[in-house]
XYZ file of C-alpha atoms in Angstrom:
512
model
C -31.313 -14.975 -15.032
C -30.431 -11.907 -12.555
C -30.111 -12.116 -9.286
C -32.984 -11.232 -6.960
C -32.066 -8.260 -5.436
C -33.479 -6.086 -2.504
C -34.041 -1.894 -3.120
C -33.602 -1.107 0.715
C -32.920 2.968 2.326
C -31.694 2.610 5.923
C -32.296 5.699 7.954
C -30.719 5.870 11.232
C -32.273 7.722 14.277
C -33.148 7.903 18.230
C -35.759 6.270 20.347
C -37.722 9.427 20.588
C -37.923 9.614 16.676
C -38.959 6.170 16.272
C -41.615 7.259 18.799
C -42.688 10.261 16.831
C -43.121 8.549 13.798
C -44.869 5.559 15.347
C -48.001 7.785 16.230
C -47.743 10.043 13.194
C -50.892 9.914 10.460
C -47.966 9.094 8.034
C -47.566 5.383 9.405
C -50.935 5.092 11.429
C -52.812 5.726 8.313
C -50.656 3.034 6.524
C -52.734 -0.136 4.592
C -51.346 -2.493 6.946
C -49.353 -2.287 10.057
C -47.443 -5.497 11.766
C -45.256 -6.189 15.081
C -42.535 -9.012 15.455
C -39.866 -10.148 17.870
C -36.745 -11.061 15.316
C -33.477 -12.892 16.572
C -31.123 -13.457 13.277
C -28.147 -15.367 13.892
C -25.597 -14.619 11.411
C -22.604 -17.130 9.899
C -19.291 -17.596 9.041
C -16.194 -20.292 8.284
C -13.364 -19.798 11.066
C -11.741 -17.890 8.513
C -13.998 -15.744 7.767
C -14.857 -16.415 3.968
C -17.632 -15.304 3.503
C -16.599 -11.592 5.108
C -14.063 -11.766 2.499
C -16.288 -12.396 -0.335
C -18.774 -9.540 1.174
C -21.424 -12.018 1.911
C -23.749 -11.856 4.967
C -25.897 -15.259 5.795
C -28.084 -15.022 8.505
C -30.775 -17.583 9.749
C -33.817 -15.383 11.284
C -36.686 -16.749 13.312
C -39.457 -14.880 13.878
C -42.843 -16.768 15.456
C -41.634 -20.172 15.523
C -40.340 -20.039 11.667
C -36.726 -19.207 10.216
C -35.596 -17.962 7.054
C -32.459 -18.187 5.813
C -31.272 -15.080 3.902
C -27.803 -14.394 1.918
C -26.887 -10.583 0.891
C -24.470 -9.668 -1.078
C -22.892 -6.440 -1.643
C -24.369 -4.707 -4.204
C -23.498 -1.747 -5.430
C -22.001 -0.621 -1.899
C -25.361 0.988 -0.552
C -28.821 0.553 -2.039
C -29.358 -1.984 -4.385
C -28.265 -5.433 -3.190
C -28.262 -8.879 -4.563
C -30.353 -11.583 -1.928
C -31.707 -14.806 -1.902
C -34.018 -15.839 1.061
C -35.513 -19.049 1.665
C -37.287 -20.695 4.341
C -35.433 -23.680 6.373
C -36.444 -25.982 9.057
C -34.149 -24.855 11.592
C -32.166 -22.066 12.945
C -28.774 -23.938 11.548
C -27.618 -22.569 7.770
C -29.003 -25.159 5.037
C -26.158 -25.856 2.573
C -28.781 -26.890 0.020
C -30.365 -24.031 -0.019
C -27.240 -21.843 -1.377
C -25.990 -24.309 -3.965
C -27.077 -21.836 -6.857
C -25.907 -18.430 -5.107
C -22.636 -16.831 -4.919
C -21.889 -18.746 -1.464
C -20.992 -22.256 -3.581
C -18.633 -19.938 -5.224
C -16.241 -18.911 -2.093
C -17.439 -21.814 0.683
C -16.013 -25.593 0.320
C -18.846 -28.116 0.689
C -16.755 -29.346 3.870
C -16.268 -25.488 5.538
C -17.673 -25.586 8.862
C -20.233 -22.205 9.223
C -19.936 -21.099 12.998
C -22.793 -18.515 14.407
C -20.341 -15.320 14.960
C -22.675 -12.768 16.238
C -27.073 -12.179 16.900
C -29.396 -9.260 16.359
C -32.066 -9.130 18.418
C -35.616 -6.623 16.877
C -38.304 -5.184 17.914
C -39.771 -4.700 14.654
C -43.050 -2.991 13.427
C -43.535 -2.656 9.769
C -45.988 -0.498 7.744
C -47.133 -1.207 4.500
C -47.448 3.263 2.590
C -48.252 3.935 -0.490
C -46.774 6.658 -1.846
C -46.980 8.258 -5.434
C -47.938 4.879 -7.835
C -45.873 3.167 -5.108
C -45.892 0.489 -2.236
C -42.920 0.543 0.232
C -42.408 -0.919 3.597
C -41.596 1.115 6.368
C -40.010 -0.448 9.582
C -39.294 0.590 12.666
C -36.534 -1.740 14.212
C -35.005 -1.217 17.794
C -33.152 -3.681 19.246
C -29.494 -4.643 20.058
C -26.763 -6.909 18.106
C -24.473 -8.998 20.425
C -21.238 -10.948 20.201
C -19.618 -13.630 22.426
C -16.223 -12.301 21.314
C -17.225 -8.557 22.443
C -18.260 -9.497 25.921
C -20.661 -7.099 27.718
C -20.536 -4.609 24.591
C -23.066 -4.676 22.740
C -24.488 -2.129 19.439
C -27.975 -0.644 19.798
C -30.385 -0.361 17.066
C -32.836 2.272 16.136
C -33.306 2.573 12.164
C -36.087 3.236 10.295
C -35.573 0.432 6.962
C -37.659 1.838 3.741
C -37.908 -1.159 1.456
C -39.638 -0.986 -2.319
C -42.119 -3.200 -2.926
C -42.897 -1.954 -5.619
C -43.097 0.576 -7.696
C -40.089 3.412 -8.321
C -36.724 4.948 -6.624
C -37.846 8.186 -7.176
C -41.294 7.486 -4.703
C -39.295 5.471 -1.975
C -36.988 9.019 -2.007
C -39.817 11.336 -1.480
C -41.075 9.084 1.472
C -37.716 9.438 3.218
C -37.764 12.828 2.695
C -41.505 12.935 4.134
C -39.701 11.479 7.564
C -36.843 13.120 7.260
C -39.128 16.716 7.855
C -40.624 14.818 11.155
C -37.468 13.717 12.694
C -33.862 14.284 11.907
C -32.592 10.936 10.566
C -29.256 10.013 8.653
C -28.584 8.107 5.992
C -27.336 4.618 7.181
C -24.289 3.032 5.156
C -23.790 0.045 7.315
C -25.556 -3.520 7.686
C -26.543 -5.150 10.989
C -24.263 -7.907 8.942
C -21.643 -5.224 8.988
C -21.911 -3.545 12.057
C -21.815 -6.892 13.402
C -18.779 -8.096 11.994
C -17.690 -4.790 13.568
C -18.480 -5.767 16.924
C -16.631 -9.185 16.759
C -13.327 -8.417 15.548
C -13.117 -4.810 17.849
C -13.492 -2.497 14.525
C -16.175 -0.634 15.639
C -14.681 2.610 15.926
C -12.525 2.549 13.249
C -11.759 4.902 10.881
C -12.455 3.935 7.564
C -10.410 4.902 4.159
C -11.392 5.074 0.472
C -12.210 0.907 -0.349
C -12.276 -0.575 -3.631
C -15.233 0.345 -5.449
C -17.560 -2.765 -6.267
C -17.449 -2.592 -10.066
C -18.362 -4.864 -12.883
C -17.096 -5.218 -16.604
C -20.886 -5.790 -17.709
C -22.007 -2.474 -15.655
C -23.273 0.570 -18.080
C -21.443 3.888 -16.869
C -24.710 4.964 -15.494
C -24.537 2.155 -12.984
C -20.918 2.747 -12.391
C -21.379 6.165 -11.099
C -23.774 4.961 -8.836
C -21.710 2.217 -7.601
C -18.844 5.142 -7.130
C -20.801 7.675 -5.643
C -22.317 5.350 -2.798
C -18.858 4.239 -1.927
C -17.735 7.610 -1.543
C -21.003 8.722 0.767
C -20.341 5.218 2.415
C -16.551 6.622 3.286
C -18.142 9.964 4.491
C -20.896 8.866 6.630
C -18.625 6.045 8.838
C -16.211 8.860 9.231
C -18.637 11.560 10.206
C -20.530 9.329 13.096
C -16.560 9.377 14.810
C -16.684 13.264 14.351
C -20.509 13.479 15.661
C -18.457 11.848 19.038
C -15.931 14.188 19.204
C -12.450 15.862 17.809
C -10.589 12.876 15.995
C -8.171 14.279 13.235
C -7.855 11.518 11.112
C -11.971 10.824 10.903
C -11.845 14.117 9.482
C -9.041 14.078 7.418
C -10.681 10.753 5.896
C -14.108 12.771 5.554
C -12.618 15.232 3.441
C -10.806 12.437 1.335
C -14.581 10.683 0.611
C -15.893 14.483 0.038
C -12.921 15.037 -2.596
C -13.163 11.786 -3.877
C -17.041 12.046 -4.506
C -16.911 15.781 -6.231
C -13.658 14.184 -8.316
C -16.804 11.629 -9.579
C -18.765 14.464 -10.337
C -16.142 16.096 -12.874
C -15.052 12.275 -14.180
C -18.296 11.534 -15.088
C -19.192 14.738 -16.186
C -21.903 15.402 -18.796
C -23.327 11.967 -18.013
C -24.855 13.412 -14.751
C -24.872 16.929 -15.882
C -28.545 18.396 -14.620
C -29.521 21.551 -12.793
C -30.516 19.539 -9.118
C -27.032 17.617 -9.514
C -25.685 21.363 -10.112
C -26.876 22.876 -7.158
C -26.149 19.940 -4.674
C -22.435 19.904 -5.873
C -22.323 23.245 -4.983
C -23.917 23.118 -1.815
C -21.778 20.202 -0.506
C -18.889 22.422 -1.481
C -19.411 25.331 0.263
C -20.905 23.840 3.640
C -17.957 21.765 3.845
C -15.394 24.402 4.115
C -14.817 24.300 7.920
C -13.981 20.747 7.386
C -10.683 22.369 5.445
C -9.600 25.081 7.580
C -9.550 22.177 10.313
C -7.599 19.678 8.299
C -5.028 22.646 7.152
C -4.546 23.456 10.907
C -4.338 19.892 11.927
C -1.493 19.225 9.694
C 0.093 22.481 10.757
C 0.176 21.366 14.000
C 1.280 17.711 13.914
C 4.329 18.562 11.217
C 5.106 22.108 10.810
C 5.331 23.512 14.005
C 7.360 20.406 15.632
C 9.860 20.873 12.919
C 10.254 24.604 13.772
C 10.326 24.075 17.423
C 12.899 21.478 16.541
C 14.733 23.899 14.226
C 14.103 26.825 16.849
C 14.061 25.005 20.642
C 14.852 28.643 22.127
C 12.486 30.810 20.226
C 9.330 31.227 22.741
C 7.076 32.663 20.623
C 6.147 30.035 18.578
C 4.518 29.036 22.500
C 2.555 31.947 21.630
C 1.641 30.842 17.979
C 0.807 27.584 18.672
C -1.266 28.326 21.618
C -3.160 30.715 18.951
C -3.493 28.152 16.215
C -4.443 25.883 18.669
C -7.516 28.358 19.673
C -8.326 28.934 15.942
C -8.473 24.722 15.827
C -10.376 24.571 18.130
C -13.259 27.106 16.732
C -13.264 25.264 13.763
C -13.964 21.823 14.868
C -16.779 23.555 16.880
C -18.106 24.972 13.266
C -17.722 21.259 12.136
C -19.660 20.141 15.153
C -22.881 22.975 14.236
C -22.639 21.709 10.982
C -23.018 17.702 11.296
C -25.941 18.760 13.771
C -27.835 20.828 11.670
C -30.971 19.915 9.533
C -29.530 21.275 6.674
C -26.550 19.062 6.466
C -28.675 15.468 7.062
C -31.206 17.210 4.169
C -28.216 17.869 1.815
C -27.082 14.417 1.827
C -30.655 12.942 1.682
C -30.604 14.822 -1.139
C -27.889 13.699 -2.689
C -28.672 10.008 -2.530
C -31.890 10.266 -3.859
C -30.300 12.299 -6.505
C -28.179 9.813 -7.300
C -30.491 6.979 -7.253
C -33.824 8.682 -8.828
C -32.377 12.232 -10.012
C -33.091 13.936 -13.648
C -29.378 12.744 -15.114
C -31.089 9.246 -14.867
C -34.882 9.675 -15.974
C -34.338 12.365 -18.619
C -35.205 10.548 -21.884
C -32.980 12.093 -25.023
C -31.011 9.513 -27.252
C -27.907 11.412 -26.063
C -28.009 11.294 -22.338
C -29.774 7.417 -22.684
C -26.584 6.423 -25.090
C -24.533 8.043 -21.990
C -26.278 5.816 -19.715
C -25.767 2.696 -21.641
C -22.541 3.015 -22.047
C -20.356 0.270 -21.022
C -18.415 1.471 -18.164
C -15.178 0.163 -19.060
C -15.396 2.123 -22.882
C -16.394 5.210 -20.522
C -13.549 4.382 -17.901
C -10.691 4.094 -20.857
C -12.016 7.278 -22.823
C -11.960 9.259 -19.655
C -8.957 7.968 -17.710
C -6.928 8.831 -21.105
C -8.375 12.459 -20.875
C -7.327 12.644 -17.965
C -3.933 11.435 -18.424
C -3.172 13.636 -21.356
C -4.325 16.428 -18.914
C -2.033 15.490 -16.451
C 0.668 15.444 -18.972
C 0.015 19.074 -20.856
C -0.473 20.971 -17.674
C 2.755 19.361 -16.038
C 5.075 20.277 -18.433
C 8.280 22.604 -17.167
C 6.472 21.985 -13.705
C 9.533 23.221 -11.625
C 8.895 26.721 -13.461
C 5.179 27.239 -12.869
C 3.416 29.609 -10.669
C 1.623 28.473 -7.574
C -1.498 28.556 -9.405
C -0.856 26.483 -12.413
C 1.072 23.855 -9.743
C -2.129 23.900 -8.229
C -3.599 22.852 -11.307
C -1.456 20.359 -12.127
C -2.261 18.852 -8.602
C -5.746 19.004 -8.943
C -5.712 17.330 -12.229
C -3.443 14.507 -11.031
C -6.028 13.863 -7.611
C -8.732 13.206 -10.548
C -6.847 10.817 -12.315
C -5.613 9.400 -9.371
C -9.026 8.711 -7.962
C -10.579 8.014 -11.278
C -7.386 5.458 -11.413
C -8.621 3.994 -8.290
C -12.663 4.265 -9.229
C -12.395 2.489 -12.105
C -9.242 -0.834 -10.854
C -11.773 -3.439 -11.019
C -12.924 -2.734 -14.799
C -9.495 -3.992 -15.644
C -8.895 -7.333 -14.385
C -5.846 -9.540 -14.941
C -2.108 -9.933 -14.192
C -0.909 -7.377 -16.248
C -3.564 -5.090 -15.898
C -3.016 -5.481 -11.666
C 0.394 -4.922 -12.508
C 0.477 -1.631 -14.837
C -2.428 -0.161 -11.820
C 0.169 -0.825 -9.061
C 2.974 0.972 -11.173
C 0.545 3.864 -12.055
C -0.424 4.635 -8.968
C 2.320 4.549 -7.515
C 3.889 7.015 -9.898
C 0.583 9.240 -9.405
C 0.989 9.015 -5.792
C 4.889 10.298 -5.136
C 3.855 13.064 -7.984
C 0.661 13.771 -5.595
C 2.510 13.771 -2.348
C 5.150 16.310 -3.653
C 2.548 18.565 -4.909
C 0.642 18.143 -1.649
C 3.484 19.207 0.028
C 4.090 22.361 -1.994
C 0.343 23.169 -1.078
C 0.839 22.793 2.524
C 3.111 25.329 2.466
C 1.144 27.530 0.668
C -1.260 26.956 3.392
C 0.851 27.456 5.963
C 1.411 30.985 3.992
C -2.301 31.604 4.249
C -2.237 30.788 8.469
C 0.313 32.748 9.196
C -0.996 35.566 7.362
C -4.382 35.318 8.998
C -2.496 36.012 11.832
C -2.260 39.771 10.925
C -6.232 39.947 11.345
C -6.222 38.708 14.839
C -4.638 40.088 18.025
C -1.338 38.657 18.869
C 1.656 39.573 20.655
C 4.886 40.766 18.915
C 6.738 37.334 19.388
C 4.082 35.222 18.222
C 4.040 37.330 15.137
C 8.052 37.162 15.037
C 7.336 33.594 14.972
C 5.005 33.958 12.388
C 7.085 35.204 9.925
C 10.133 32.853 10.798
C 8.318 29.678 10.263
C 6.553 31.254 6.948
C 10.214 32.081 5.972
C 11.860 28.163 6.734
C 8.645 26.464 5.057
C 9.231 28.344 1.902
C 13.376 27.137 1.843
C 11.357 23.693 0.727
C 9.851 25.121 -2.217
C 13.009 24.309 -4.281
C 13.727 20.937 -3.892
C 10.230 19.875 -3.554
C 9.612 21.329 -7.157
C 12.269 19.245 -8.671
C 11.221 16.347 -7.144
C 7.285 16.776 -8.260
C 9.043 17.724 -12.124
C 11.173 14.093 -11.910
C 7.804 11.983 -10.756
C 5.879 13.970 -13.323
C 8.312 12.696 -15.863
C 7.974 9.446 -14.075
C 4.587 8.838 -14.481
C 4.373 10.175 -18.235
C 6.281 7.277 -18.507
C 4.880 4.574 -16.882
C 1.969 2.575 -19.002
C -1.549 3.368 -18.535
C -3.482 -0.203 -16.995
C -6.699 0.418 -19.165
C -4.875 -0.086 -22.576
């Protein structure tokens, strides 16, 4: 029997919006409308199990009555496994989770203590849209933790929930709020955001995490499970960047950004369709200023210290620091105007409804439903070894090539490396854990040498941007001295990126 699961889109907003939409014919006209006071108390062992096994349990009372609900994590975003029941009191009933994954991970003699609380304001609204019924609610409220003190996290979502019905109906209703009030897609759980506000991890920033894969998942359902954890990485990093400047929020952006379009190629004619098309390419081009700001980030933090250490007495690179530092900051206020606009919270609305309810997934032909089926890890092992044979053909002589095909060669290898890490947990086992630590570590010291050669190739491109912009004759002395040292790498980083190629044509792929 499968596990009940819940087909949830979070939406994350202000006050004022909730407002708006609260009086709006969209909700007032609703089939049934409903206002409750909710205080969930949510559990753990002292050693935090269940966080381990991504579990949240939570004992809500609401009017007198408690429920006892356990969520698991799903496939990182919208679809999640729960089982709720109703208990007698606001303590966890053990009972109750013998047949769900909690038995699994949580000794009969573990002692669950209450960690953290949410208290809601919620009012819910039963629309129908399309052939569809789906619960809208508005939730404000606050979630609170003994171990954080006085600090507390506010809430202000707007939860759409199927009842029933299809994706593609729950995506047009977001959309339909989304054009009243300018929402974002929410990635996190109370559960998690909870958690969060417990252990101090609130503000973190977070990297690439493994990607929540089964052996019994079709490739369709893989791609899905790999595209929401790469919008999951993007949208924790970009609420730090919404705050303010933080280099290594953005720097993780971009890696979620990569890693998602890097899904888009792996996967490739499975989610080929014209919408998938032109959302690739719009996420590509907005996203540029998010690259010019990384480029001069790592400029400044390595680069320039090494020339100032190479050159303590040359004073203009004063002058071209100050002048990269003016160009940084320009385009971290481009990244700012873009995170605010409309279009950018519409792009990725669209994007997770496209990958939840696009064309690539209702289109109906034998060949694109035989895609679907696939299992992923056939699909992983076919593509992973295209990739790999890539890798190897386009490396070859790779101290000799022009910048170019090195560039190539590096963008191939971030593919496999990522499709390396998309695809881990399709290939369980000692020796398969094994082979994947060797492998990527092989992929990685081949990446980090070509990412080196590129940074100087992008430090060629900054200086010479320097031409187009006013600047004093020593800051363009220093220019063309630091362009000059950054290129006396070039040699010896090309032998070493031709010695880990060879490396890692070596070492033995972990799918086989």
């Amino acid at each position: 029997m499968s596990d009940p699961r819940e087909i949830e889109l979070k939406l994350e907003c202000e006050p004022s919006d909730l407002a708006t939409l609260q009086d709006h014919p969209l909700l007032q006209d609703a089939a049934e409308q409903g206002e409750a006071q909710l205080a969930s108390v949510y559990f753990d062992t002292s050693d935090r199990l269940l966080l381990a096994a991504k579990l949240g349990l939570r004992v809500r009372e609401s009017g007198g009555r408690f429920v006892q609900t356990l969520k698991a994590e799903g496939d990182g975003l919208f679809d999640r496994p729960e089982w709720e029941h109703p208990v007698e009191r606001s303590e966890p009933d053990r009972a109750a989770l013998a047949d769900t994954p909690f038995a699994r991970h949580v000794e009969a003699d573990a002692a669950l203590e209450p960690l953290f609380i949410t208290r809601v304001t919620r009012r819910t609204y039963l629309v129908e849209q399309g052939g569809s019924r789906i619960e809208v609610a508005l939730d404000t409220g606050r979630i609170e933790a003994p171990a954080a003190g006085d600090r507390i996290v506010p809430i202000c979502e707007v939860e759409l929930e199927l009842k029933d019905g299809s994706a593609s109906d729950l995506f047009t209703l977001a959309q339909a709020i989304a054009n009243l009030v300018p929402v974002r897609i929410g990635v996190r759980s109370k559960a998690e955001r909870g958690y969060a506000l417990a252990t101090g991890k609130l503000d973190k920033v977070r990297k690439a995490e493994p990607v929540p894969l089964r052996e019994d998942m079709s490739a369709a359902d893989a791609f899905r499970s790999v595209a929401h954890a790469c919008l999951r990485q993007m949208r924790i990093n970009e609420d730090i960047l919404l705050r303010g400047r933080d280099a290594d929020a953005l720097h993780q952006m971009r890696v979620a950004i990569r890693r998602l379009r890097s899904a888009f190629s792996l996967f490739g004619d499975l989610v080929d369709d014209p919408l998938g098309v032109r959302i690739r390419t719009e996420l590509k081009e907005v996203t540029e200023p998010l690259g010019r700001a990384r480029n001069l980030d790592v400029f400044l933090a390595t680069i320039l210290p090494a020339e100032r250490e190479r050159h303590p007495d040359e004073t203009g690179l004063l002058g071209l620091e100050r002048q990269l530092e003016e160009e940084r900051a320009k385009a971290y206020r481009d990244i700012a105007a873009l995170l605010e606009s409309d279009a950018w919270r519409m792009l990725l609305l669209d994007l997770v409804g496209w990958i939840n309810a696009g064309p690539w997934l209702r289109e109906k032909s034998p060949g694109r439903t035989a895609l679907r089926e696939e299992p992923a890890r056939v699909f992983a092992a076919r593509e992973l070894d295209r990739r790999r044979r890539q890798v190897k053909r386009r490396g070859r002589h790779l101290d000799d090539l022009e910048p170019e095909e090195r560039h190539r060669v590096r963008i191939a290898a971030k593919k496999l490396r990522y499709g390396a890490e998309f695809f881990a947990a399709l290939f369980p086992g000692k020796k398969a854990g094994k082979r994947h630590s060797a492998f990527g570590k092989a992929l990685s010291d081949l990446q980090d040498h070509l990412g080196a050669l590129n940074d100087i190739a992008t430090g060629h491109e900054l200086m010479r941007d320097l031409t187009d912009v006013p600047a004093g004759a020593s800051t363009l002395f220093a220019a063309g001295m630091t362009a000059a040292d950054i290129e006396a790498r070039t040699r010896t980083l090309l032998e070493a990126a031709a010695e880990a190629h060879e490396e890692l044509v070596d070492t033995k792929p972990f799918w086989r």
